[in-house]
Amino acid sequence: MHLPSPDHTIITFAGSDALTFLQSQLTNDVSAIAIGDWQWQGYCSAKGRLQATFALTRTGEDAFAAVVHNSVAATLAKRLTMFRLRAKLTIELSTSLVSTLHLAQPEIANKPLATINLSHGRWITIAPKDAAAADSVAPNAMDANESPVFMQRWNATGIEAMQPEITAATAEMFVPQMINWDNVQPGGGVSFSKGCYPGQEVVARAHYRGAVKRQLERQILPIDANPKNGAEVTLADGRTADVCNAALRDQFGSVALVVTAPSETR
């Protein structure tokens, strides 16, 4: 099953300074991405709080593409452009590329520009709009009426895989370790051996000194909790938690990734 993502925007980075620039701005080691491969990445404020998380793929020697949640994509592109200064690269919210979400091994007629295997039965492909449109009529493609059900399953699968996603509702709420971004699979989303980036000192201090007192947990919340990204909820054991991501699980409740203090019983 696959669906052109209604929730994501592609930001492209192209130019001779693209690698150097991204290496100086993002949480993971961009220099380690081979052409055709990808990494989890984050972008932090100067205080080390995540403003966006996303998959970044290298599409050429000097070209990269990021699949970013719609709610933070324009802000991220604008902020990165502010720091571009004299660097030789373009930063664009792409209008010609489409990200397609897959809940089964991609089998598409037109070879995509990139294939991102998120693991746990989730893939993302990036392709030009015309190629993506042709694949959208394939037998296993979802139509617009099925989009909400597909996205519910997509989001729930990501939550089960402990793959959080920062949206506008949670921007600047969490340092990477609070959402386990340093250990997110596959591969992790933070490098502690690369050079500086915005918020790097705060993130490194939290890593080496163990200063983070809150952690990411997967929780089942009752249907009446109606959890929204960024909302505060009370867990069954009485702890309060901030919702990072939530998705309806069934008629009885939702599955959610929440940030909370560790349970005293652990």
C-alpha positions as MATLAB code, in Angstrom:
seq = 'MHLPSPDHTIITFAGSDALTFLQSQLTNDVSAIAIGDWQWQGYCSAKGRLQATFALTRTGEDAFAAVVHNSVAATLAKRLTMFRLRAKLTIELSTSLVSTLHLAQPEIANKPLATINLSHGRWITIAPKDAAAADSVAPNAMDANESPVFMQRWNATGIEAMQPEITAATAEMFVPQMINWDNVQPGGGVSFSKGCYPGQEVVARAHYRGAVKRQLERQILPIDANPKNGAEVTLADGRTADVCNAALRDQFGSVALVVTAPSETR';
ca = [
       0.000    0.000    0.000;
       1.251    3.478   -0.756;
       0.057    7.074   -0.733;
       1.576   10.431   -1.764;
       2.113   12.010    1.623;
      -0.458   14.659    2.583;
       1.649   15.557    5.631;
       5.150   16.113    4.242;
       7.115   18.589    2.152;
      10.439   17.964    0.425;
      13.209   20.508    0.967;
      16.085   20.247   -1.502;
      19.674   21.397   -0.977;
      21.922   21.656   -4.024;
      25.302   23.238   -4.683;
      29.002   22.797   -4.088;
      28.664   23.875   -0.430;
      25.569   21.778    0.351;
      27.445   19.114    2.323;
      29.542   21.570    4.335;
      26.529   23.750    5.091;
      24.281   20.896    6.243;
      27.110   19.453    8.328;
      27.275   22.749   10.216;
      23.529   22.917   10.856;
      22.141   19.428   11.542;
      22.514   16.981   14.424;
      23.874   13.976   12.523;
      27.018   13.391   10.453;
      25.964   14.402    6.951;
      29.423   13.562    5.585;
      28.731    9.882    6.303;
      25.791    9.715    3.857;
      26.741    8.002    0.597;
      24.851    8.845   -2.569;
      21.579    6.924   -2.446;
      21.668    6.505    1.343;
      19.911    8.473    4.094;
      20.035    9.449    7.775;
      17.726   10.655   10.494;
      18.464   14.318   11.169;
      17.392   17.017   13.568;
      17.600   20.786   13.613;
      17.935   22.517   16.980;
      17.594   25.994   18.380;
      20.593   27.573   20.087;
      19.197   26.153   23.345;
      19.405   22.615   21.988;
      15.647   22.219   21.513;
      14.499   20.383   18.403;
      12.660   22.490   15.838;
      12.387   19.670   13.288;
      13.244   16.002   12.769;
      13.337   14.358    9.354;
      14.887   11.852    6.983;
      17.668   13.322    4.813;
      18.791   11.480    1.685;
      21.743   12.208   -0.568;
      20.581   12.281   -4.175;
      23.864   13.335   -5.777;
      27.421   14.457   -5.061;
      26.207   17.939   -4.113;
      22.487   17.317   -3.697;
      20.275   16.326   -0.759;
      16.551   16.054   -0.091;
      14.754   16.180    3.264;
      11.262   14.833    3.943;
       9.881   17.269    6.514;
       6.499   17.552    8.218;
       4.385   20.225    6.539;
       3.881   22.149    9.769;
       7.600   22.913   10.211;
       8.923   22.758    6.623;
       8.553   26.426    5.659;
       9.992   27.617    8.979;
      12.943   25.249    8.667;
      13.710   26.299    5.088;
      13.484   29.982    6.022;
      15.746   29.567    9.047;
      18.381   27.599    7.153;
      18.313   30.190    4.372;
      19.042   32.905    6.966;
      22.290   31.141    7.854;
      23.327   30.344    4.298;
      25.194   33.663    3.956;
      27.754   33.198    1.131;
      27.538   29.419    0.956;
      27.097   28.154   -2.584;
      23.844   26.222   -2.438;
      20.139   26.589   -3.049;
      17.538   25.707   -0.409;
      14.082   25.132   -1.859;
      10.663   23.896   -0.842;
      10.269   21.594   -3.813;
       7.188   21.910   -6.004;
       8.388   19.294   -8.488;
       9.069   16.347   -6.157;
       6.637   14.184   -4.219;
       7.245   11.956   -1.207;
       5.227    8.736   -1.271;
       4.685    6.679    1.876;
       4.720    2.877    1.642;
       3.511    0.268    4.114;
       4.933   -2.551    2.001;
       8.087   -3.018   -0.059;
       7.869   -0.396   -2.839;
       6.973   -1.927   -6.204;
       6.638    0.996   -8.567;
       7.070    1.199  -12.311;
       9.086    4.413  -12.368;
      12.459    4.351  -10.611;
      12.344    6.964   -7.838;
      14.981    9.581   -7.160;
      15.429    8.054   -3.696;
      14.127    5.169   -1.601;
      14.263    5.514    2.185;
      13.790    2.340    4.221;
      12.644    3.487    7.651;
      12.430   -0.176    8.782;
       9.466   -1.696   10.637;
       7.522   -1.952    7.376;
       7.716    1.718    6.379;
       9.376    3.186    3.287;
       9.420    6.616    1.657;
      10.136    7.182   -2.020;
      10.915   10.541   -3.603;
      10.059   11.044   -7.262;
       9.107   13.758   -9.741;
       5.409   14.631   -9.641;
       4.589   13.076  -13.016;
       6.180    9.743  -12.067;
       4.464    9.759   -8.686;
       1.140   10.524  -10.352;
       1.555    7.552  -12.682;
       2.305    5.256   -9.755;
      -0.703    6.587   -7.835;
      -3.036    4.580  -10.095;
      -1.221    1.292   -9.420;
      -3.349   -1.520   -7.936;
      -1.915   -1.118   -4.411;
      -2.202    2.681   -4.317;
      -4.591    4.358   -1.874;
      -7.101    6.892   -3.161;
      -7.995   10.176   -1.470;
     -10.935    8.623    0.411;
      -8.602    6.102    2.032;
      -5.993    8.688    3.023;
      -7.101    9.163    6.668;
      -7.085    5.419    7.350;
      -3.686    5.006    5.679;
      -2.166    7.909    7.609;
      -3.571    6.566   10.874;
      -1.832    3.263   10.194;
       1.368    4.986    9.010;
       1.564    7.095   12.155;
       0.703    4.214   14.466;
       3.415    2.053   12.869;
       5.974    4.816   13.397;
       4.946    5.121   17.031;
       5.265    1.368   17.567;
       8.760    1.628   16.031;
       9.663    4.451   18.474;
      10.324    6.853   15.593;
       9.140   10.271   16.849;
       8.482   13.231   14.566;
       8.618   16.868   15.623;
       5.697   18.975   14.396;
       4.803   22.640   14.937;
       2.952   21.656   18.126;
       6.141   20.231   19.675;
       8.814   22.467   18.127;
      11.337   23.581   20.790;
       9.772   21.394   23.500;
      12.432   18.694   23.618;
      16.187   18.274   23.507;
      17.100   15.270   21.307;
      17.677   12.884   24.221;
      14.168   13.482   25.569;
      12.728   11.808   22.472;
      15.577    9.286   22.241;
      16.686   10.913   18.982;
      20.276    9.912   19.630;
      19.195    6.255   19.562;
      16.306    6.318   17.078;
      16.493    3.387   14.684;
      17.822    2.783   12.180;
      21.167    4.449   12.789;
      20.452    7.153   15.357;
      19.792   10.837   14.720;
      22.676   12.535   16.571;
      26.438   12.350   16.089;
      28.604   13.211   19.091;
      31.846   13.153   17.095;
      31.054   15.674   14.338;
      31.663   19.402   14.497;
      29.476   22.162   15.852;
      25.865   22.901   14.941;
      23.201   25.074   16.609;
      22.574   23.786   20.130;
      25.459   21.296   19.982;
      26.953   22.308   23.339;
      23.643   21.759   25.136;
      23.082   18.395   23.430;
      26.622   17.222   24.160;
      26.414   18.314   27.812;
      23.185   16.353   28.224;
      24.870   13.311   26.689;
      28.082   13.319   28.679;
      26.698   14.534   32.000;
      23.391   12.667   31.915;
      21.500   15.885   32.536;
      18.221   14.808   30.894;
      15.631   13.704   33.456;
      12.798   12.878   31.054;
      12.523   10.073   28.529;
      10.459    8.809   25.617;
       7.897    6.097   26.279;
       5.270    4.363   24.182;
       1.912    4.433   25.945;
      -1.651    3.328   25.243;
      -4.017    6.165   26.159;
      -7.789    5.841   26.658;
     -10.106    7.112   23.966;
     -11.370    9.935   26.191;
      -7.821   11.289   26.578;
      -7.983   12.464   22.936;
      -4.212   13.076   22.863;
      -2.859   15.806   20.587;
       0.757   16.534   19.748;
       2.161   18.867   22.371;
      -0.610   18.245   24.909;
      -0.022   17.290   28.526;
      -1.666   14.059   29.654;
      -1.817   12.064   32.871;
      -0.687    8.457   32.577;
      -2.341    5.511   34.320;
       0.334    5.543   37.051;
      -0.250    9.234   37.789;
       2.790   10.653   36.005;
       2.285   13.653   33.741;
       3.651   13.487   30.208;
       3.912   15.600   27.066;
       2.616   13.978   23.891;
       5.109   13.974   21.032;
       3.005   11.925   18.582;
      -0.302   10.067   18.832;
      -2.464    7.956   16.543;
      -5.814    6.275   16.997;
      -5.250    2.586   17.724;
      -8.803    1.252   17.867;
     -12.190    2.225   19.275;
     -10.794    1.977   22.798;
      -7.766    4.231   22.645;
      -4.683    5.693   21.014;
      -1.037    4.738   20.884;
       1.311    7.600   21.689;
       4.927    8.564   22.149;
       5.156   10.651   25.303;
       7.970   12.371   27.148;
       7.862   11.857   30.901;
       9.953   11.264   34.011;
      10.974    7.639   34.550;
       8.630    5.532   36.630;
       9.800    5.118   40.229;
       9.080    1.387   39.973;
      11.745    0.890   37.293;
];
